[in-house]
N, C-alpha and C. Protein backbone atom coordinates (compact mmCIF):
# COMPACT_ATOMS: atom_id res chain seq x y z
N UNK A 1 0.81 -1.39 0.07
CA UNK A 1 -0.01 0.10 -0.12
C UNK A 1 0.83 1.29 -0.08
N UNK A 2 0.80 2.08 -0.99
CA UNK A 2 1.31 3.51 -0.91
C UNK A 2 0.79 4.35 -0.16
N UNK A 3 1.59 4.82 0.67
CA UNK A 3 0.94 6.09 1.44
C UNK A 3 1.70 7.48 0.90
N UNK A 4 0.95 8.20 0.61
CA UNK A 4 1.19 9.61 -0.09
C UNK A 4 1.45 10.68 1.54
N UNK A 5 2.35 11.51 1.38
CA UNK A 5 2.70 12.63 2.25
C UNK A 5 1.42 13.65 2.01
N UNK A 6 0.81 14.08 2.98
CA UNK A 6 -0.09 15.22 2.68
C UNK A 6 0.36 16.90 2.99
N UNK A 7 -0.22 17.80 2.27
CA UNK A 7 0.51 18.93 2.46
C UNK A 7 -0.60 19.64 3.72
N UNK A 8 0.01 20.71 4.54
CA UNK A 8 -0.88 21.21 5.32
C UNK A 8 -2.24 21.81 4.53
N UNK A 9 -3.37 21.82 5.26
CA UNK A 9 -4.71 22.14 4.47
C UNK A 9 -4.23 23.64 4.13
N UNK A 10 -4.75 23.80 2.91
CA UNK A 10 -4.76 24.73 2.02
C UNK A 10 -3.62 25.45 1.23
N UNK A 11 -2.40 24.74 1.69
CA UNK A 11 -1.15 24.90 1.10
C UNK A 11 -1.19 24.35 -0.67
N UNK A 12 -0.75 25.18 -1.39
CA UNK A 12 -0.58 24.85 -2.64
C UNK A 12 -1.82 24.31 -3.23
N UNK A 13 -2.95 24.98 -3.25
CA UNK A 13 -4.42 24.88 -3.60
C UNK A 13 -4.25 24.62 -5.20
N UNK A 14 -3.37 25.38 -5.83
CA UNK A 14 -3.17 25.00 -7.63
C UNK A 14 -2.67 23.72 -8.02
N UNK A 15 -1.92 23.02 -7.24
CA UNK A 15 -1.64 21.89 -7.65
C UNK A 15 -2.44 20.65 -7.14
N UNK A 16 -2.81 19.92 -8.28
CA UNK A 16 -3.88 19.03 -8.58
C UNK A 16 -3.42 17.46 -8.30
N UNK A 17 -2.16 17.30 -8.83
CA UNK A 17 -1.73 15.93 -9.01
C UNK A 17 -1.12 15.61 -7.63
N UNK A 18 -1.72 14.19 -7.32
CA UNK A 18 -1.43 13.51 -5.98
C UNK A 18 0.18 13.38 -6.12
N UNK A 19 0.68 12.93 -6.91
CA UNK A 19 1.95 12.82 -6.66
C UNK A 19 3.06 14.01 -6.47
N UNK A 20 2.50 14.80 -7.46
CA UNK A 20 3.25 16.43 -7.16
C UNK A 20 3.00 16.85 -5.89
N UNK A 21 1.73 16.66 -5.34
CA UNK A 21 1.54 16.97 -3.94
C UNK A 21 2.39 16.53 -2.84
N UNK A 22 2.86 14.99 -3.15
CA UNK A 22 3.30 14.63 -2.09
C UNK A 22 4.87 14.80 -1.93
N UNK A 23 5.39 14.84 -3.50
CA UNK A 23 6.82 15.43 -3.58
C UNK A 23 6.91 17.04 -2.96
N UNK A 24 5.89 17.88 -3.02
CA UNK A 24 6.25 19.12 -2.40
C UNK A 24 5.89 18.74 -0.91
N UNK A 25 5.16 17.98 -0.35
CA UNK A 25 5.00 18.03 1.14
C UNK A 25 6.32 17.05 2.00
N UNK A 26 6.81 16.36 0.90
CA UNK A 26 7.82 15.49 1.31
C UNK A 26 9.15 16.72 1.47
N UNK A 27 9.23 17.67 0.75
CA UNK A 27 10.24 18.73 0.55
C UNK A 27 10.05 19.69 1.63
N UNK A 28 9.15 19.78 1.84
CA UNK A 28 8.52 20.90 3.26
C UNK A 28 9.06 20.12 4.32
N UNK A 29 8.69 19.03 4.82
CA UNK A 29 9.49 18.44 5.76
C UNK A 29 10.64 17.98 5.99
N UNK A 30 11.47 17.87 4.43
CA UNK A 30 12.82 17.73 4.55
C UNK A 30 13.61 19.11 5.07
N UNK A 31 13.14 20.13 4.60
CA UNK A 31 13.81 21.34 4.80
C UNK A 31 13.56 21.74 6.16
N UNK A 32 12.69 21.65 6.93
CA UNK A 32 12.43 21.53 8.46
C UNK A 32 12.53 23.23 8.47
N UNK A 33 13.24 24.00 9.45
CA UNK A 33 13.23 25.28 9.76
C UNK A 33 14.09 25.90 8.84
N UNK A 34 15.05 25.17 8.11
CA UNK A 34 15.83 25.83 7.01
C UNK A 34 15.10 26.26 5.55
N UNK A 35 15.59 27.23 5.03
CA UNK A 35 14.98 27.62 3.90
C UNK A 35 14.58 26.91 2.62
N UNK A 36 15.68 25.89 2.76
CA UNK A 36 15.71 24.73 1.58
C UNK A 36 16.36 23.36 2.10
N UNK A 37 15.81 22.27 1.67
CA UNK A 37 16.76 21.17 1.98
C UNK A 37 17.97 20.95 1.07
N UNK A 38 18.81 20.34 1.75
CA UNK A 38 20.01 19.43 0.92
C UNK A 38 19.67 18.19 0.02
N UNK A 39 20.41 17.88 -0.62
CA UNK A 39 20.50 16.87 -1.55
C UNK A 39 20.14 15.70 -0.69
N UNK A 40 21.20 16.03 0.37
CA UNK A 40 21.38 14.55 1.16
C UNK A 40 19.97 14.30 2.19
N UNK A 41 19.09 15.32 2.09
CA UNK A 41 18.01 15.20 2.98
C UNK A 41 17.10 14.28 2.16
N UNK A 42 17.04 13.99 1.10
CA UNK A 42 16.12 13.53 0.30
C UNK A 42 16.10 11.88 0.80
N UNK A 43 15.04 11.36 0.81
CA UNK A 43 14.74 9.95 1.35
C UNK A 43 14.10 9.30 -0.02
N UNK A 44 14.67 8.54 -0.79
CA UNK A 44 14.22 7.84 -1.95
C UNK A 44 12.97 7.01 -1.35
N UNK A 45 13.09 6.10 -0.20
CA UNK A 45 12.17 5.57 0.03
C UNK A 45 10.91 6.37 0.53
N UNK A 46 10.94 7.21 0.87
CA UNK A 46 9.77 8.08 1.31
C UNK A 46 8.97 8.70 0.08
N UNK A 47 9.99 8.79 -1.20
CA UNK A 47 9.31 9.37 -2.46
C UNK A 47 8.72 8.14 -3.21
N UNK A 48 9.19 6.87 -2.86
CA UNK A 48 8.15 5.65 -3.36
C UNK A 48 7.52 5.78 -4.80
N UNK A 49 6.22 6.04 -4.80
CA UNK A 49 5.80 6.12 -5.67
C UNK A 49 6.33 7.13 -7.03
N UNK A 50 6.40 8.26 -6.48
CA UNK A 50 7.14 9.20 -7.25
C UNK A 50 8.38 9.19 -7.97
N UNK A 51 8.99 7.95 -7.60
CA UNK A 51 10.51 8.09 -8.38
C UNK A 51 10.56 7.79 -9.68
N UNK A 52 9.46 7.11 -10.39
CA UNK A 52 9.52 7.45 -11.84
C UNK A 52 9.64 8.77 -12.37
N UNK A 53 9.02 9.71 -11.86
CA UNK A 53 8.79 10.94 -12.54
C UNK A 53 9.28 11.90 -11.80
N UNK A 54 10.28 11.74 -11.25
CA UNK A 54 11.24 12.52 -10.50
C UNK A 54 12.57 12.97 -11.49
N UNK A 55 13.47 13.65 -11.10
CA UNK A 55 14.79 14.17 -11.63
C UNK A 55 15.54 15.09 -10.64
N UNK A 56 16.52 15.07 -10.78
CA UNK A 56 17.46 15.67 -9.90
C UNK A 56 18.47 16.40 -10.77
N UNK A 57 18.82 17.76 -10.51
CA UNK A 57 19.70 18.64 -11.23
C UNK A 57 20.90 19.12 -10.23
N UNK A 58 21.88 19.22 -10.59
CA UNK A 58 22.78 20.25 -9.92
C UNK A 58 23.11 21.44 -10.56
N UNK A 59 23.24 22.76 -9.92
CA UNK A 59 23.22 23.98 -10.47
C UNK A 59 24.83 24.18 -10.44
N UNK A 60 25.31 24.27 -11.66
CA UNK A 60 26.39 24.55 -11.77
C UNK A 60 26.99 26.05 -12.18
N UNK A 61 26.85 26.94 -10.81
CA UNK A 61 26.95 28.56 -10.92
C UNK A 61 28.19 28.92 -11.71
N UNK A 62 29.48 28.27 -11.97
CA UNK A 62 30.56 28.84 -12.66
C UNK A 62 30.24 28.70 -14.12
N UNK A 63 29.26 27.81 -14.41
CA UNK A 63 28.95 27.72 -15.93
C UNK A 63 27.76 28.00 -16.31
N UNK A 64 26.91 28.27 -15.06
CA UNK A 64 25.46 28.87 -15.36
C UNK A 64 24.68 27.89 -16.12
N UNK A 65 24.75 26.46 -15.55
CA UNK A 65 23.77 25.66 -16.10
C UNK A 65 23.54 24.38 -15.09
N UNK A 66 22.62 23.70 -15.62
CA UNK A 66 21.93 22.50 -14.88
C UNK A 66 22.39 21.41 -15.44
N UNK A 67 22.95 20.54 -14.80
CA UNK A 67 23.46 19.17 -14.99
C UNK A 67 22.35 18.13 -14.45
N UNK A 68 21.74 17.02 -14.97
CA UNK A 68 21.12 16.40 -14.41
C UNK A 68 21.95 15.15 -13.69
N UNK A 69 21.48 14.92 -12.65
CA UNK A 69 22.46 14.01 -11.72
C UNK A 69 21.42 12.78 -11.65
N UNK A 70 20.32 12.57 -11.86
CA UNK A 70 19.56 11.35 -11.99
C UNK A 70 18.15 11.63 -12.26
N UNK A 71 17.43 10.71 -13.14
CA UNK A 71 15.96 10.89 -13.48
C UNK A 71 15.41 9.57 -13.59
N UNK A 72 14.07 9.62 -13.01
CA UNK A 72 13.19 8.27 -13.02
C UNK A 72 12.98 7.74 -14.48
N UNK A 73 12.60 6.53 -14.25
CA UNK A 73 12.27 5.77 -15.63
C UNK A 73 11.50 6.39 -16.31
N UNK A 74 10.23 6.81 -16.28
CA UNK A 74 9.38 7.63 -17.06
C UNK A 74 10.09 9.04 -17.42
N UNK A 75 10.81 9.63 -17.02
CA UNK A 75 11.59 10.74 -17.71
C UNK A 75 12.44 10.32 -18.43
N UNK A 76 13.58 9.36 -18.08
CA UNK A 76 14.47 8.88 -19.02
C UNK A 76 13.70 8.35 -20.47
N UNK A 77 12.89 7.62 -20.07
CA UNK A 77 11.97 7.04 -21.33
C UNK A 77 11.01 8.00 -22.24
N UNK A 78 11.08 9.23 -21.55
CA UNK A 78 10.31 10.09 -22.48
C UNK A 78 11.48 10.95 -23.07
N UNK A 79 12.70 10.93 -22.68
CA UNK A 79 13.79 11.59 -23.46
C UNK A 79 14.75 10.64 -24.33
N UNK A 80 14.17 9.20 -24.53
CA UNK A 80 14.79 8.77 -25.13
C UNK A 80 16.13 7.84 -24.62
N UNK A 81 16.09 7.86 -23.33
CA UNK A 81 17.25 7.22 -22.88
C UNK A 81 17.70 7.73 -21.51
N UNK A 82 18.99 7.28 -20.97
CA UNK A 82 19.48 8.19 -19.73
C UNK A 82 19.73 9.47 -20.00
N UNK A 83 19.33 10.48 -19.03
CA UNK A 83 19.76 11.70 -19.05
C UNK A 83 20.69 12.46 -17.82
N UNK A 84 21.17 11.25 -17.04
CA UNK A 84 21.74 11.58 -16.03
C UNK A 84 23.34 11.95 -16.72
N UNK A 85 24.02 12.97 -16.24
CA UNK A 85 25.08 13.23 -16.50
C UNK A 85 25.23 14.39 -17.58
N UNK A 86 23.96 14.73 -18.40
CA UNK A 86 24.04 15.75 -19.36
C UNK A 86 23.38 16.92 -18.95
N UNK A 87 23.71 17.99 -19.40
CA UNK A 87 23.07 19.01 -18.99
C UNK A 87 21.76 19.40 -19.73
N UNK A 88 20.85 20.16 -19.02
CA UNK A 88 19.62 20.30 -19.02
C UNK A 88 19.17 21.04 -20.83
N UNK A 89 20.01 22.02 -20.51
CA UNK A 89 19.86 22.65 -22.22
C UNK A 89 20.34 21.94 -23.21
N UNK A 90 21.15 20.92 -22.93
CA UNK A 90 21.40 20.06 -24.36
C UNK A 90 20.49 18.85 -24.54
N UNK A 91 19.49 18.36 -23.21
CA UNK A 91 18.52 17.49 -23.34
C UNK A 91 17.59 18.27 -24.29
N UNK A 92 16.96 19.37 -23.62
CA UNK A 92 16.10 19.92 -24.54
C UNK A 92 16.00 20.51 -25.52
N UNK A 93 15.99 19.99 -26.85
CA UNK A 93 16.13 20.45 -28.15
C UNK A 93 14.87 21.29 -28.59
N UNK A 94 14.85 22.59 -28.28
CA UNK A 94 13.64 23.39 -28.57
C UNK A 94 14.06 24.97 -28.59
N UNK A 95 13.29 25.51 -29.45
CA UNK A 95 13.47 26.84 -29.65
C UNK A 95 13.07 27.70 -28.09
N UNK A 96 12.41 26.90 -27.44
CA UNK A 96 12.00 27.45 -26.20
C UNK A 96 12.81 27.21 -24.87
N UNK A 97 14.14 26.54 -25.20
CA UNK A 97 15.06 26.12 -24.03
C UNK A 97 15.47 27.33 -23.33
N UNK A 98 15.62 28.46 -23.91
CA UNK A 98 15.86 29.80 -22.87
C UNK A 98 14.88 29.91 -21.97
N UNK A 99 13.53 29.92 -22.66
CA UNK A 99 12.32 30.11 -21.52
C UNK A 99 12.31 29.32 -20.29
N UNK A 100 12.63 27.83 -20.73
CA UNK A 100 12.63 26.87 -19.81
C UNK A 100 13.77 26.97 -19.02
N UNK A 101 14.74 27.23 -18.96
CA UNK A 101 16.27 27.53 -18.42
C UNK A 101 16.06 28.76 -17.25
N UNK A 102 15.33 29.50 -17.96
CA UNK A 102 14.70 30.90 -17.19
C UNK A 102 14.02 30.64 -16.16
N UNK A 103 13.11 29.42 -16.02
CA UNK A 103 12.70 29.06 -14.92
C UNK A 103 13.25 28.46 -13.88
N UNK A 104 14.03 27.42 -14.51
CA UNK A 104 15.27 26.90 -13.47
C UNK A 104 15.90 27.69 -12.58
N UNK A 105 16.38 28.88 -13.44
CA UNK A 105 17.26 29.85 -12.80
C UNK A 105 16.45 30.45 -11.62
N UNK A 106 15.32 30.93 -12.11
CA UNK A 106 14.39 31.71 -10.91
C UNK A 106 14.39 30.77 -9.88
N UNK A 107 14.12 29.43 -10.02
CA UNK A 107 14.16 28.74 -8.82
C UNK A 107 15.64 28.90 -7.99
N UNK A 108 16.43 29.06 -8.58
CA UNK A 108 17.75 28.88 -7.58
C UNK A 108 18.11 30.22 -7.13
N UNK A 109 17.89 31.18 -7.85
CA UNK A 109 18.44 32.68 -7.77
C UNK A 109 17.35 33.51 -6.84
N UNK A 110 15.98 33.02 -6.92
CA UNK A 110 15.26 33.82 -5.90
C UNK A 110 15.42 33.47 -4.52
N UNK A 111 15.42 32.21 -4.00
CA UNK A 111 14.61 31.05 -4.48
C UNK A 111 13.42 30.90 -4.62
N UNK A 112 12.87 30.00 -5.36
CA UNK A 112 11.08 30.09 -5.38
C UNK A 112 10.69 28.70 -5.84
N UNK A 113 9.78 28.09 -5.88
CA UNK A 113 9.18 26.84 -6.28
C UNK A 113 8.21 27.41 -7.34
N UNK A 114 8.55 26.44 -8.58
CA UNK A 114 7.91 26.62 -9.58
C UNK A 114 7.05 25.47 -10.14
N UNK A 115 5.78 25.69 -10.30
CA UNK A 115 4.74 25.10 -10.56
C UNK A 115 4.17 25.27 -11.87
N UNK A 116 4.14 24.11 -12.66
CA UNK A 116 3.44 24.28 -14.37
C UNK A 116 2.43 23.52 -14.41
N UNK A 117 1.38 23.75 -15.17
CA UNK A 117 0.15 23.00 -15.37
C UNK A 117 -0.21 23.08 -16.74
N UNK A 118 -0.59 22.13 -17.38
CA UNK A 118 -0.96 22.09 -18.67
C UNK A 118 -0.26 21.33 -19.74
N UNK A 119 0.33 22.01 -20.67
CA UNK A 119 1.21 21.04 -21.85
C UNK A 119 2.32 21.61 -21.21
N UNK A 120 3.11 20.28 -20.50
CA UNK A 120 4.57 20.58 -19.73
C UNK A 120 5.38 20.02 -20.70
N UNK A 121 5.17 19.55 -21.94
CA UNK A 121 6.44 18.94 -22.86
C UNK A 121 5.89 19.71 -24.16
N UNK A 122 6.97 20.25 -24.50
CA UNK A 122 6.61 21.04 -26.28
C UNK A 122 7.72 20.72 -26.84
N UNK A 123 8.68 19.97 -26.11
CA UNK A 123 9.92 19.89 -27.40
C UNK A 123 9.77 18.66 -28.02
N UNK A 124 10.52 18.06 -29.21
CA UNK A 124 10.19 16.90 -29.86
C UNK A 124 8.69 16.52 -30.44
N UNK A 125 7.85 17.47 -30.30
CA UNK A 125 6.63 17.60 -30.78
C UNK A 125 5.89 16.64 -29.84
N UNK A 126 6.09 16.77 -28.68
CA UNK A 126 5.38 15.83 -27.46
C UNK A 126 4.67 16.89 -27.01
N UNK A 127 3.28 16.86 -27.20
CA UNK A 127 2.41 17.83 -26.20
C UNK A 127 1.70 17.10 -25.10
N UNK A 128 2.30 16.89 -24.11
CA UNK A 128 1.94 15.96 -23.23
C UNK A 128 1.36 17.19 -22.15
N UNK A 129 0.38 16.75 -21.36
CA UNK A 129 -0.49 17.78 -20.34
C UNK A 129 -0.19 16.65 -19.07
N UNK A 130 -0.13 17.50 -18.11
CA UNK A 130 0.21 17.35 -16.79
C UNK A 130 0.79 18.50 -16.07
N UNK A 131 1.38 18.07 -14.88
CA UNK A 131 2.00 18.97 -14.13
C UNK A 131 3.59 18.85 -13.79
N UNK A 132 4.11 19.83 -13.49
CA UNK A 132 5.69 19.55 -13.24
C UNK A 132 5.95 20.86 -11.86
N UNK A 133 6.65 20.44 -11.15
CA UNK A 133 7.33 21.10 -9.95
C UNK A 133 8.76 21.02 -9.94
N UNK A 134 9.22 22.38 -9.85
CA UNK A 134 10.66 22.68 -9.58
C UNK A 134 10.84 23.18 -8.31
N UNK A 135 11.66 22.28 -7.42
CA UNK A 135 12.04 22.75 -6.00
C UNK A 135 13.42 23.10 -5.58
N UNK A 136 13.78 24.21 -5.21
CA UNK A 136 15.14 24.26 -4.74
C UNK A 136 15.72 23.67 -3.99
N UNK A 137 17.18 23.13 -3.96
CA UNK A 137 17.90 22.44 -2.77
C UNK A 137 18.98 23.26 -2.75
N UNK A 138 19.64 23.02 -1.45
CA UNK A 138 20.46 24.04 -0.94
C UNK A 138 21.73 23.14 0.03
N UNK A 139 22.96 22.74 -0.13
CA UNK A 139 23.65 22.20 0.54
C UNK A 139 23.82 22.77 1.88
N UNK A 140 23.79 24.07 1.94
CA UNK A 140 23.71 24.99 3.29
C UNK A 140 22.56 25.33 3.86
N UNK A 141 21.47 24.90 3.22
CA UNK A 141 20.05 25.49 3.55
C UNK A 141 19.66 26.54 3.38
N UNK A 142 20.81 27.57 2.60
CA UNK A 142 20.53 28.93 2.28
C UNK A 142 20.67 29.19 0.94
N UNK A 143 21.63 28.91 0.43
CA UNK A 143 21.93 29.31 -1.18
C UNK A 143 21.77 28.17 -2.03
N UNK A 144 20.83 28.13 -2.98
CA UNK A 144 20.18 27.09 -3.82
C UNK A 144 21.39 26.72 -4.63
N UNK A 145 21.51 25.35 -4.99
CA UNK A 145 22.92 24.58 -5.85
C UNK A 145 22.13 23.51 -6.19
N UNK A 146 20.71 23.29 -6.46
CA UNK A 146 20.31 22.25 -7.20
C UNK A 146 18.79 22.45 -7.21
N UNK A 147 17.87 21.52 -7.87
CA UNK A 147 16.85 21.51 -8.43
C UNK A 147 16.12 19.93 -7.93
N UNK A 148 15.30 19.84 -7.53
CA UNK A 148 14.55 18.64 -7.37
C UNK A 148 13.26 18.69 -8.16
N UNK A 149 12.99 17.92 -9.19
CA UNK A 149 11.93 18.14 -9.98
C UNK A 149 11.10 16.84 -10.05
N UNK A 150 9.69 17.03 -10.43
CA UNK A 150 8.88 15.92 -10.60
C UNK A 150 7.80 16.34 -11.95
N UNK A 151 7.89 15.65 -12.73
CA UNK A 151 6.75 15.71 -13.81
C UNK A 151 5.58 14.64 -14.03
N UNK A 152 4.64 15.09 -13.81
CA UNK A 152 3.46 13.65 -14.06
C UNK A 152 2.58 14.27 -15.12
N UNK A 153 2.35 13.43 -16.11
CA UNK A 153 1.87 13.59 -17.58
C UNK A 153 1.34 12.62 -18.25
N UNK A 154 0.15 13.14 -19.04
CA UNK A 154 -0.66 12.10 -19.90
C UNK A 154 -0.63 12.54 -21.42
N UNK A 155 -0.90 11.79 -22.06
CA UNK A 155 -1.17 12.10 -23.19
C UNK A 155 -2.56 12.42 -23.48
N UNK A 156 -2.56 13.83 -24.44
CA UNK A 156 -4.36 14.16 -24.34
C UNK A 156 -4.93 13.05 -25.10
N UNK A 157 -6.34 12.86 -24.54
CA UNK A 157 -7.18 12.00 -25.41
C UNK A 157 -8.33 12.66 -25.99
N UNK A 158 -8.84 12.07 -27.19
CA UNK A 158 -9.94 12.65 -27.73
C UNK A 158 -9.33 13.59 -28.77
N UNK A 159 -8.56 13.94 -28.88
CA UNK A 159 -7.84 15.01 -29.82
C UNK A 159 -6.43 14.77 -30.07
N UNK A 160 -6.06 15.13 -31.43
CA UNK A 160 -4.87 14.86 -31.92
C UNK A 160 -3.59 15.31 -30.98
N UNK A 161 -2.69 14.69 -30.72
CA UNK A 161 -1.56 15.33 -30.00
C UNK A 161 -1.04 16.84 -30.19
N UNK A 162 -1.22 16.60 -31.49
CA UNK A 162 -0.51 18.21 -32.04
C UNK A 162 -1.68 19.23 -31.91
N UNK A 163 -2.62 19.07 -31.69
CA UNK A 163 -3.72 19.94 -31.40
C UNK A 163 -4.30 19.84 -30.06
N UNK A 164 -3.28 19.77 -29.04
CA UNK A 164 -3.86 19.78 -27.48
C UNK A 164 -4.32 21.27 -27.09
N UNK A 165 -5.51 21.49 -27.61
CA UNK A 165 -5.81 22.89 -27.14
C UNK A 165 -6.46 22.93 -25.86
N UNK A 166 -6.27 24.40 -25.44
CA UNK A 166 -6.79 24.63 -24.24
C UNK A 166 -6.09 24.29 -22.91
N UNK A 167 -4.99 23.78 -23.29
CA UNK A 167 -3.99 23.13 -22.13
C UNK A 167 -2.88 24.09 -22.39
N UNK A 168 -3.00 25.45 -22.32
CA UNK A 168 -1.67 26.09 -22.45
C UNK A 168 -0.91 25.91 -20.95
N UNK A 169 0.05 26.53 -20.92
CA UNK A 169 1.08 26.22 -19.74
C UNK A 169 0.55 27.41 -18.79
N UNK A 170 0.33 26.98 -17.48
CA UNK A 170 -0.09 28.06 -16.54
C UNK A 170 1.36 27.95 -15.64
N UNK A 171 1.92 28.92 -15.16
CA UNK A 171 2.94 28.73 -14.26
C UNK A 171 2.86 29.59 -13.27
N UNK A 172 3.20 29.00 -11.87
CA UNK A 172 2.83 29.73 -10.61
C UNK A 172 4.35 29.80 -9.72
N UNK A 173 4.76 30.49 -9.22
CA UNK A 173 6.04 30.80 -8.60
C UNK A 173 5.56 31.16 -7.32
N UNK A 174 6.10 30.44 -6.59
CA UNK A 174 5.83 30.66 -4.75
C UNK A 174 7.34 30.87 -4.40
N UNK A 175 7.59 32.46 -3.73
CA UNK A 175 8.65 32.80 -3.31
C UNK A 175 8.81 32.20 -2.16
N UNK A 176 10.18 31.60 -1.45
CA UNK A 176 10.46 31.27 -0.05
C UNK A 176 10.85 32.12 0.62
């Protein structure tokens, strides 16, 4: 039996997906009184059902890029193979890569939590509908140096994938 962590009543009402809510609840637990949890605080056993939709990136400030440290099975499959060790901007072959990287950078620079809902994948002609969360990580609890992310997605049904209308991306940034 899978037990999902729950968010405090009224927290993140715009997040609908149960696995994404589970990841946020755990992140909040792991951070405790600090601004952000560290990568070493992450408990893969607690993440359980969310592991296939997770990924973890290190922010390399000296080159201003995000390197994927690990990714769950569904994320790897969607990208056509293992993405660990690769830079995110190399993985996302899209004319929108600068827009996407801007979100990642905002998460570590403010820091903030980024939630996206709607068409969460637009590269490689994949118009998947779902939700994504980007959560900052900080080795010292204060200066973000990584991102824990999760993307829950589905193929749109009843309409051609290339015409997934009415599911435009909605972004919500929650400053810490």
